[in-house]
Amino acid sequence: RANPEKYLATIATGNYIAIGTAANGCTSTDTIRVLNVYALPAIHLDKNPDICFGDIKMLDAGPGYSNYLCNTAATTSTIQVSGIGKYWVAVTDINNCRGSDTTEIRNINARPADFLPADTAICRNATLQIIPLHNYNQYTWNNNSTTSIITISGPGLYWLQVTDAKNCMGRDSILVLPKECYRGFYIPTA
């Protein structure tokens, strides 16, 4: 057969007879009995081609195999990767069946940064809205608010952690200082 692996993948348990014919016309037969057919190990590595700058991606081949071999020279079920490249893992199970999978990281994405306005000041008894300069998928402020905008009523250091469309997280902060602001009319006395 032209593709014996494809043929062997369709074998079920039972008896099989093989007949071979030589170039001179002589034939020969043999019988083989297949007692067990084992499924090949099915490995599914993470196919997301992106990683965030500074992150480590864990590629997991799954537990329960007898042997692991990765192109990073690791022999464990998981490998940690942090750079662009192709990564593969091959496994062997207790029945000596082999399986493998490959994935590729093609992009290292920048983390969100510098998305809050410059440091500022707030008048006593006033409020101030802090509005990020860009839109993101998720927001978490230091006061546990998950809205994109917060309203503050006093000075302090406020930080915001965001998650962008590529699932990269970044954090930025803004310092709000107190300032004296006069309200109403000032009438000097003589």
C-alpha atoms as an extended CHARMM CRD file, in Angstrom:
* protein
*
       190  EXT
         1         1  ARG       CA              0.0000000000        0.0000000000        0.0000000000  PROA      1               0.0000000000
         2         2  ALA       CA              1.1410000000        3.5330000000       -0.7430000000  PROA      2               0.0000000000
         3         3  ASN       CA              0.2940000000        4.8530000000        2.7520000000  PROA      3               0.0000000000
         4         4  PRO       CA              0.6480000000        2.0570000000        5.3260000000  PROA      4               0.0000000000
         5         5  GLU       CA             -0.0050000000        4.3850000000        8.3080000000  PROA      5               0.0000000000
         6         6  LYS       CA             -3.4180000000        5.3110000000        6.8930000000  PROA      6               0.0000000000
         7         7  TYR       CA             -4.1460000000        1.6400000000        6.2850000000  PROA      7               0.0000000000
         8         8  LEU       CA             -2.9900000000        0.6120000000        9.7650000000  PROA      8               0.0000000000
         9         9  ALA       CA             -5.1620000000        3.2920000000       11.3610000000  PROA      9               0.0000000000
        10        10  THR       CA             -8.2600000000        1.4720000000       10.0590000000  PROA      10              0.0000000000
        11        11  ILE       CA             -7.3210000000       -1.9430000000       11.4670000000  PROA      11              0.0000000000
        12        12  ALA       CA             -9.6480000000       -3.5360000000       14.0000000000  PROA      12              0.0000000000
        13        13  THR       CA             -9.0480000000       -6.5950000000       16.1440000000  PROA      13              0.0000000000
        14        14  GLY       CA             -9.1890000000       -9.9190000000       14.3070000000  PROA      14              0.0000000000
        15        15  ASN       CA             -7.2440000000      -12.1070000000       11.8610000000  PROA      15              0.0000000000
        16        16  TYR       CA             -5.6740000000      -10.7000000000        8.7000000000  PROA      16              0.0000000000
        17        17  ILE       CA             -4.1980000000      -12.5990000000        5.7620000000  PROA      17              0.0000000000
        18        18  ALA       CA             -1.4410000000      -11.0690000000        3.6860000000  PROA      18              0.0000000000
        19        19  ILE       CA             -0.7350000000      -12.4310000000        0.2090000000  PROA      19              0.0000000000
        20        20  GLY       CA              2.4250000000      -11.4480000000       -1.5800000000  PROA      20              0.0000000000
        21        21  THR       CA              3.3310000000      -12.1110000000       -5.1930000000  PROA      21              0.0000000000
        22        22  ALA       CA              6.9390000000      -12.0120000000       -6.3660000000  PROA      22              0.0000000000
        23        23  ALA       CA              8.0590000000      -10.7650000000       -9.7820000000  PROA      23              0.0000000000
        24        24  ASN       CA              8.3870000000      -14.3790000000      -11.0200000000  PROA      24              0.0000000000
        25        25  GLY       CA              4.7160000000      -15.1010000000      -10.1400000000  PROA      25              0.0000000000
        26        26  CYS       CA              5.3060000000      -17.0960000000       -6.9580000000  PROA      26              0.0000000000
        27        27  THR       CA              2.8870000000      -16.3040000000       -4.1170000000  PROA      27              0.0000000000
        28        28  SER       CA              3.1980000000      -16.5720000000       -0.3890000000  PROA      28              0.0000000000
        29        29  THR       CA              0.6620000000      -16.0290000000        2.3940000000  PROA      29              0.0000000000
        30        30  ASP       CA              0.8570000000      -15.2470000000        6.0820000000  PROA      30              0.0000000000
        31        31  THR       CA             -1.6760000000      -14.5810000000        8.8100000000  PROA      31              0.0000000000
        32        32  ILE       CA             -1.5100000000      -12.0620000000       11.6000000000  PROA      32              0.0000000000
        33        33  ARG       CA             -3.8860000000      -11.8060000000       14.5240000000  PROA      33              0.0000000000
        34        34  VAL       CA             -4.5090000000       -8.3190000000       15.9590000000  PROA      34              0.0000000000
        35        35  LEU       CA             -5.4350000000       -8.6150000000       19.6330000000  PROA      35              0.0000000000
        36        36  ASN       CA             -5.6670000000       -4.9370000000       20.5760000000  PROA      36              0.0000000000
        37        37  VAL       CA             -5.9260000000       -1.6410000000       18.7120000000  PROA      37              0.0000000000
        38        38  TYR       CA             -4.9000000000        1.3760000000       20.7500000000  PROA      38              0.0000000000
        39        39  ALA       CA             -5.8010000000        4.9560000000       19.9620000000  PROA      39              0.0000000000
        40        40  LEU       CA             -2.9100000000        7.2770000000       19.2290000000  PROA      40              0.0000000000
        41        41  PRO       CA             -2.2350000000        9.9100000000       21.9140000000  PROA      41              0.0000000000
        42        42  ALA       CA             -4.1240000000       13.1130000000       21.0930000000  PROA      42              0.0000000000
        43        43  ILE       CA             -2.1470000000       16.2030000000       22.0960000000  PROA      43              0.0000000000
        44        44  HSD       CA             -3.5650000000       19.6970000000       21.6870000000  PROA      44              0.0000000000
        45        45  LEU       CA             -1.1030000000       22.5180000000       22.3570000000  PROA      45              0.0000000000
        46        46  ASP       CA             -2.3450000000       26.0960000000       22.7080000000  PROA      46              0.0000000000
        47        47  LYS       CA             -2.5770000000       27.5010000000       19.1380000000  PROA      47              0.0000000000
        48        48  ASN       CA             -2.7920000000       31.1890000000       20.1130000000  PROA      48              0.0000000000
        49        49  PRO       CA              0.1120000000       32.7800000000       18.1680000000  PROA      49              0.0000000000
        50        50  ASP       CA              0.3580000000       35.7420000000       20.5800000000  PROA      50              0.0000000000
        51        51  ILE       CA              2.1540000000       36.3000000000       23.8500000000  PROA      51              0.0000000000
        52        52  CYS       CA              2.3700000000       39.4740000000       25.9180000000  PROA      52              0.0000000000
        53        53  PHE       CA              5.7670000000       41.0630000000       26.4710000000  PROA      53              0.0000000000
        54        54  GLY       CA              7.3380000000       39.6360000000       29.6140000000  PROA      54              0.0000000000
        55        55  ASP       CA              4.8370000000       36.7910000000       29.9360000000  PROA      55              0.0000000000
        56        56  ILE       CA              5.5510000000       33.0950000000       29.9910000000  PROA      56              0.0000000000
        57        57  LYS       CA              3.1640000000       30.7910000000       28.1460000000  PROA      57              0.0000000000
        58        58  MET       CA              2.7030000000       27.2920000000       29.5090000000  PROA      58              0.0000000000
        59        59  LEU       CA              2.3310000000       24.6440000000       26.7840000000  PROA      59              0.0000000000
        60        60  ASP       CA              0.7620000000       21.4970000000       28.2220000000  PROA      60              0.0000000000
        61        61  ALA       CA              0.8710000000       18.1060000000       26.4640000000  PROA      61              0.0000000000
        62        62  GLY       CA             -1.3260000000       16.5410000000       29.1350000000  PROA      62              0.0000000000
        63        63  PRO       CA             -0.5750000000       14.0730000000       31.9070000000  PROA      63              0.0000000000
        64        64  GLY       CA             -0.3630000000       10.3050000000       31.8110000000  PROA      64              0.0000000000
        65        65  TYR       CA              2.1600000000        9.5560000000       29.0840000000  PROA      65              0.0000000000
        66        66  SER       CA              5.2750000000        7.4280000000       29.5930000000  PROA      66              0.0000000000
        67        67  ASN       CA              7.6920000000        9.7480000000       27.7810000000  PROA      67              0.0000000000
        68        68  TYR       CA              7.7660000000       13.3690000000       26.6790000000  PROA      68              0.0000000000
        69        69  LEU       CA             10.1960000000       15.0890000000       24.3440000000  PROA      69              0.0000000000
        70        70  CYS       CA             10.0420000000       18.7590000000       23.3700000000  PROA      70              0.0000000000
        71        71  ASN       CA             12.1710000000       20.6790000000       20.9070000000  PROA      71              0.0000000000
        72        72  THR       CA             13.3380000000       22.7370000000       23.8990000000  PROA      72              0.0000000000
        73        73  ALA       CA             14.9770000000       19.5150000000       25.2140000000  PROA      73              0.0000000000
        74        74  ALA       CA             12.4140000000       19.3310000000       28.0400000000  PROA      74              0.0000000000
        75        75  THR       CA             11.1320000000       15.8820000000       28.9560000000  PROA      75              0.0000000000
        76        76  THR       CA              8.1540000000       17.0180000000       31.0490000000  PROA      76              0.0000000000
        77        77  SER       CA              4.4530000000       17.3050000000       30.2250000000  PROA      77              0.0000000000
        78        78  THR       CA              4.6290000000       21.1230000000       30.2820000000  PROA      78              0.0000000000
        79        79  ILE       CA              7.0980000000       23.5910000000       28.8570000000  PROA      79              0.0000000000
        80        80  GLN       CA              7.3930000000       27.3130000000       29.4490000000  PROA      80              0.0000000000
        81        81  VAL       CA              7.9720000000       29.5400000000       26.4340000000  PROA      81              0.0000000000
        82        82  SER       CA              8.4180000000       33.2810000000       26.1850000000  PROA      82              0.0000000000
        83        83  GLY       CA              9.6820000000       34.0160000000       22.6980000000  PROA      83              0.0000000000
        84        84  ILE       CA              8.7790000000       33.7820000000       19.0490000000  PROA      84              0.0000000000
        85        85  GLY       CA              9.2770000000       30.3650000000       17.4880000000  PROA      85              0.0000000000
        86        86  LYS       CA              7.8540000000       26.9350000000       16.6970000000  PROA      86              0.0000000000
        87        87  TYR       CA              7.3870000000       24.5440000000       19.5800000000  PROA      87              0.0000000000
        88        88  TRP       CA              6.5630000000       20.8510000000       19.4150000000  PROA      88              0.0000000000
        89        89  VAL       CA              6.1280000000       17.9970000000       21.8200000000  PROA      89              0.0000000000
        90        90  ALA       CA              6.0940000000       14.2530000000       21.1480000000  PROA      90              0.0000000000
        91        91  VAL       CA              4.7340000000       11.6970000000       23.6040000000  PROA      91              0.0000000000
        92        92  THR       CA              4.7640000000        7.9290000000       23.9830000000  PROA      92              0.0000000000
        93        93  ASP       CA              2.0710000000        6.1540000000       25.9900000000  PROA      93              0.0000000000
        94        94  ILE       CA              2.2350000000        2.8510000000       27.9240000000  PROA      94              0.0000000000
        95        95  ASN       CA              1.3020000000        0.9330000000       24.7410000000  PROA      95              0.0000000000
        96        96  ASN       CA              4.2860000000        2.4510000000       22.9050000000  PROA      96              0.0000000000
        97        97  CYS       CA              1.9180000000        4.5260000000       20.7260000000  PROA      97              0.0000000000
        98        98  ARG       CA              3.2340000000        7.9210000000       19.7110000000  PROA      98              0.0000000000
        99        99  GLY       CA              1.5830000000       11.2820000000       19.1920000000  PROA      99              0.0000000000
       100       100  SER       CA              2.7760000000       14.8440000000       18.7030000000  PROA      100             0.0000000000
       101       101  ASP       CA              1.6060000000       18.4050000000       18.1870000000  PROA      101             0.0000000000
       102       102  THR       CA              3.1860000000       21.6900000000       17.1120000000  PROA      102             0.0000000000
       103       103  THR       CA              2.3580000000       25.3220000000       17.7950000000  PROA      103             0.0000000000
       104       104  GLU       CA              3.9610000000       28.6080000000       16.8110000000  PROA      104             0.0000000000
       105       105  ILE       CA              4.2750000000       31.9360000000       18.6050000000  PROA      105             0.0000000000
       106       106  ARG       CA              4.5000000000       34.6780000000       15.9920000000  PROA      106             0.0000000000
       107       107  ASN       CA              3.7960000000       37.8860000000       17.9400000000  PROA      107             0.0000000000
       108       108  ILE       CA              5.0230000000       39.4570000000       21.1590000000  PROA      108             0.0000000000
       109       109  ASN       CA              2.4480000000       42.1110000000       22.0240000000  PROA      109             0.0000000000
       110       110  ALA       CA              3.1930000000       45.2580000000       24.0000000000  PROA      110             0.0000000000
       111       111  ARG       CA              1.4140000000       45.6930000000       27.3160000000  PROA      111             0.0000000000
       112       112  PRO       CA             -0.9140000000       48.6670000000       27.7290000000  PROA      112             0.0000000000
       113       113  ALA       CA              1.0090000000       51.6300000000       29.2060000000  PROA      113             0.0000000000
       114       114  ASP       CA              0.6410000000       55.3780000000       29.7770000000  PROA      114             0.0000000000
       115       115  PHE       CA             -3.1400000000       55.2940000000       29.4500000000  PROA      115             0.0000000000
       116       116  LEU       CA             -4.0570000000       57.6240000000       32.3360000000  PROA      116             0.0000000000
       117       117  PRO       CA             -3.8380000000       61.4320000000       32.1240000000  PROA      117             0.0000000000
       118       118  ALA       CA             -0.9570000000       63.3690000000       33.7020000000  PROA      118             0.0000000000
       119       119  ASP       CA             -0.8410000000       63.9780000000       37.4420000000  PROA      119             0.0000000000
       120       120  THR       CA             -3.2180000000       66.7200000000       38.5370000000  PROA      120             0.0000000000
       121       121  ALA       CA             -4.7130000000       68.4570000000       41.5630000000  PROA      121             0.0000000000
       122       122  ILE       CA             -8.1760000000       68.6220000000       43.1060000000  PROA      122             0.0000000000
       123       123  CYS       CA             -9.8490000000       71.3690000000       45.1120000000  PROA      123             0.0000000000
       124       124  ARG       CA            -11.0840000000       70.6500000000       48.6060000000  PROA      124             0.0000000000
       125       125  ASN       CA            -14.7580000000       69.5370000000       48.6000000000  PROA      125             0.0000000000
       126       126  ALA       CA            -14.6940000000       68.9860000000       44.8290000000  PROA      126             0.0000000000
       127       127  THR       CA            -14.9290000000       65.8800000000       42.6400000000  PROA      127             0.0000000000
       128       128  LEU       CA            -12.8490000000       64.8400000000       39.6570000000  PROA      128             0.0000000000
       129       129  GLN       CA            -13.4290000000       62.2200000000       36.9780000000  PROA      129             0.0000000000
       130       130  ILE       CA            -10.4340000000       60.1250000000       35.9570000000  PROA      130             0.0000000000
       131       131  ILE       CA            -10.8810000000       58.9640000000       32.3610000000  PROA      131             0.0000000000
       132       132  PRO       CA             -8.4060000000       56.6190000000       30.6020000000  PROA      132             0.0000000000
       133       133  LEU       CA             -6.9790000000       57.8900000000       27.3220000000  PROA      133             0.0000000000
       134       134  HSD       CA             -7.8450000000       54.6290000000       25.4660000000  PROA      134             0.0000000000
       135       135  ASN       CA            -10.5630000000       51.9750000000       25.5370000000  PROA      135             0.0000000000
       136       136  TYR       CA             -9.8870000000       48.4620000000       26.8800000000  PROA      136             0.0000000000
       137       137  ASN       CA            -11.7530000000       45.2110000000       27.4400000000  PROA      137             0.0000000000
       138       138  GLN       CA            -11.4350000000       45.1520000000       31.2460000000  PROA      138             0.0000000000
       139       139  TYR       CA            -10.7780000000       47.6980000000       33.9790000000  PROA      139             0.0000000000
       140       140  THR       CA             -9.8770000000       47.2800000000       37.6520000000  PROA      140             0.0000000000
       141       141  TRP       CA             -9.2190000000       50.3860000000       39.7490000000  PROA      141             0.0000000000
       142       142  ASN       CA             -7.4850000000       50.3980000000       43.1370000000  PROA      142             0.0000000000
       143       143  ASN       CA            -10.9380000000       50.9110000000       44.7470000000  PROA      143             0.0000000000
       144       144  ASN       CA            -12.1350000000       47.6430000000       43.0770000000  PROA      144             0.0000000000
       145       145  SER       CA            -14.3340000000       49.5010000000       40.5810000000  PROA      145             0.0000000000
       146       146  THR       CA            -14.5460000000       47.7720000000       37.1930000000  PROA      146             0.0000000000
       147       147  THR       CA            -15.9150000000       50.7370000000       35.2520000000  PROA      147             0.0000000000
       148       148  SER       CA            -13.8290000000       52.6280000000       32.7190000000  PROA      148             0.0000000000
       149       149  ILE       CA            -14.2190000000       55.9650000000       34.5480000000  PROA      149             0.0000000000
       150       150  ILE       CA            -14.1410000000       56.7470000000       38.2590000000  PROA      150             0.0000000000
       151       151  THR       CA            -15.0940000000       59.8840000000       40.1420000000  PROA      151             0.0000000000
       152       152  ILE       CA            -12.8800000000       60.8150000000       43.0820000000  PROA      152             0.0000000000
       153       153  SER       CA            -13.4390000000       63.3350000000       45.8560000000  PROA      153             0.0000000000
       154       154  GLY       CA            -10.0110000000       63.6570000000       47.3710000000  PROA      154             0.0000000000
       155       155  PRO       CA             -6.2870000000       63.6240000000       46.7150000000  PROA      155             0.0000000000
       156       156  GLY       CA             -4.3050000000       60.4070000000       46.5130000000  PROA      156             0.0000000000
       157       157  LEU       CA             -2.5420000000       57.9460000000       44.2610000000  PROA      157             0.0000000000
       158       158  TYR       CA             -4.9920000000       56.1300000000       41.9820000000  PROA      158             0.0000000000
       159       159  TRP       CA             -4.0490000000       53.1900000000       39.7820000000  PROA      159             0.0000000000
       160       160  LEU       CA             -5.8460000000       51.3230000000       37.0420000000  PROA      160             0.0000000000
       161       161  GLN       CA             -5.1320000000       47.8520000000       35.6720000000  PROA      161             0.0000000000
       162       162  VAL       CA             -6.5050000000       47.1390000000       32.1920000000  PROA      162             0.0000000000
       163       163  THR       CA             -6.7240000000       44.1780000000       29.8330000000  PROA      163             0.0000000000
       164       164  ASP       CA             -6.6470000000       44.8380000000       26.0950000000  PROA      164             0.0000000000
       165       165  ALA       CA             -8.1360000000       42.9450000000       23.1420000000  PROA      165             0.0000000000
       166       166  LYS       CA             -5.0690000000       40.6570000000       22.9500000000  PROA      166             0.0000000000
       167       167  ASN       CA             -5.4880000000       39.7370000000       26.6450000000  PROA      167             0.0000000000
       168       168  CYS       CA             -2.3880000000       41.7060000000       27.7030000000  PROA      168             0.0000000000
       169       169  MET       CA             -2.5440000000       43.4710000000       31.0640000000  PROA      169             0.0000000000
       170       170  GLY       CA             -0.9720000000       46.7700000000       32.0270000000  PROA      170             0.0000000000
       171       171  ARG       CA             -1.1020000000       49.1450000000       34.9710000000  PROA      171             0.0000000000
       172       172  ASP       CA             -0.8110000000       52.9210000000       35.1750000000  PROA      172             0.0000000000
       173       173  SER       CA             -1.2750000000       55.4290000000       37.9900000000  PROA      173             0.0000000000
       174       174  ILE       CA             -2.1390000000       59.0760000000       38.4970000000  PROA      174             0.0000000000
       175       175  LEU       CA             -1.1960000000       61.2520000000       41.4680000000  PROA      175             0.0000000000
       176       176  VAL       CA             -3.8990000000       63.7090000000       42.4880000000  PROA      176             0.0000000000
       177       177  LEU       CA             -2.5960000000       66.4530000000       44.7730000000  PROA      177             0.0000000000
       178       178  PRO       CA             -4.6780000000       68.8000000000       46.9710000000  PROA      178             0.0000000000
       179       179  LYS       CA             -4.9810000000       72.4580000000       46.0940000000  PROA      179             0.0000000000
       180       180  GLU       CA             -6.6720000000       75.3970000000       47.7220000000  PROA      180             0.0000000000
       181       181  CYS       CA             -9.4720000000       76.8320000000       45.6790000000  PROA      181             0.0000000000
       182       182  TYR       CA            -11.4630000000       79.8280000000       46.8520000000  PROA      182             0.0000000000
       183       183  ARG       CA            -15.1870000000       79.9480000000       46.2130000000  PROA      183             0.0000000000
       184       184  GLY       CA            -17.6270000000       82.7880000000       46.5500000000  PROA      184             0.0000000000
       185       185  PHE       CA            -16.7480000000       86.4650000000       46.9020000000  PROA      185             0.0000000000
       186       186  TYR       CA            -13.7980000000       87.9080000000       48.7120000000  PROA      186             0.0000000000
       187       187  ILE       CA            -14.5010000000       91.2880000000       50.2430000000  PROA      187             0.0000000000
       188       188  PRO       CA            -11.5280000000       92.9960000000       51.8560000000  PROA      188             0.0000000000
       189       189  THR       CA            -12.0390000000       95.2350000000       54.8730000000  PROA      189             0.0000000000
       190       190  ALA       CA            -10.5710000000       98.6760000000       55.2190000000  PROA      190             0.0000000000
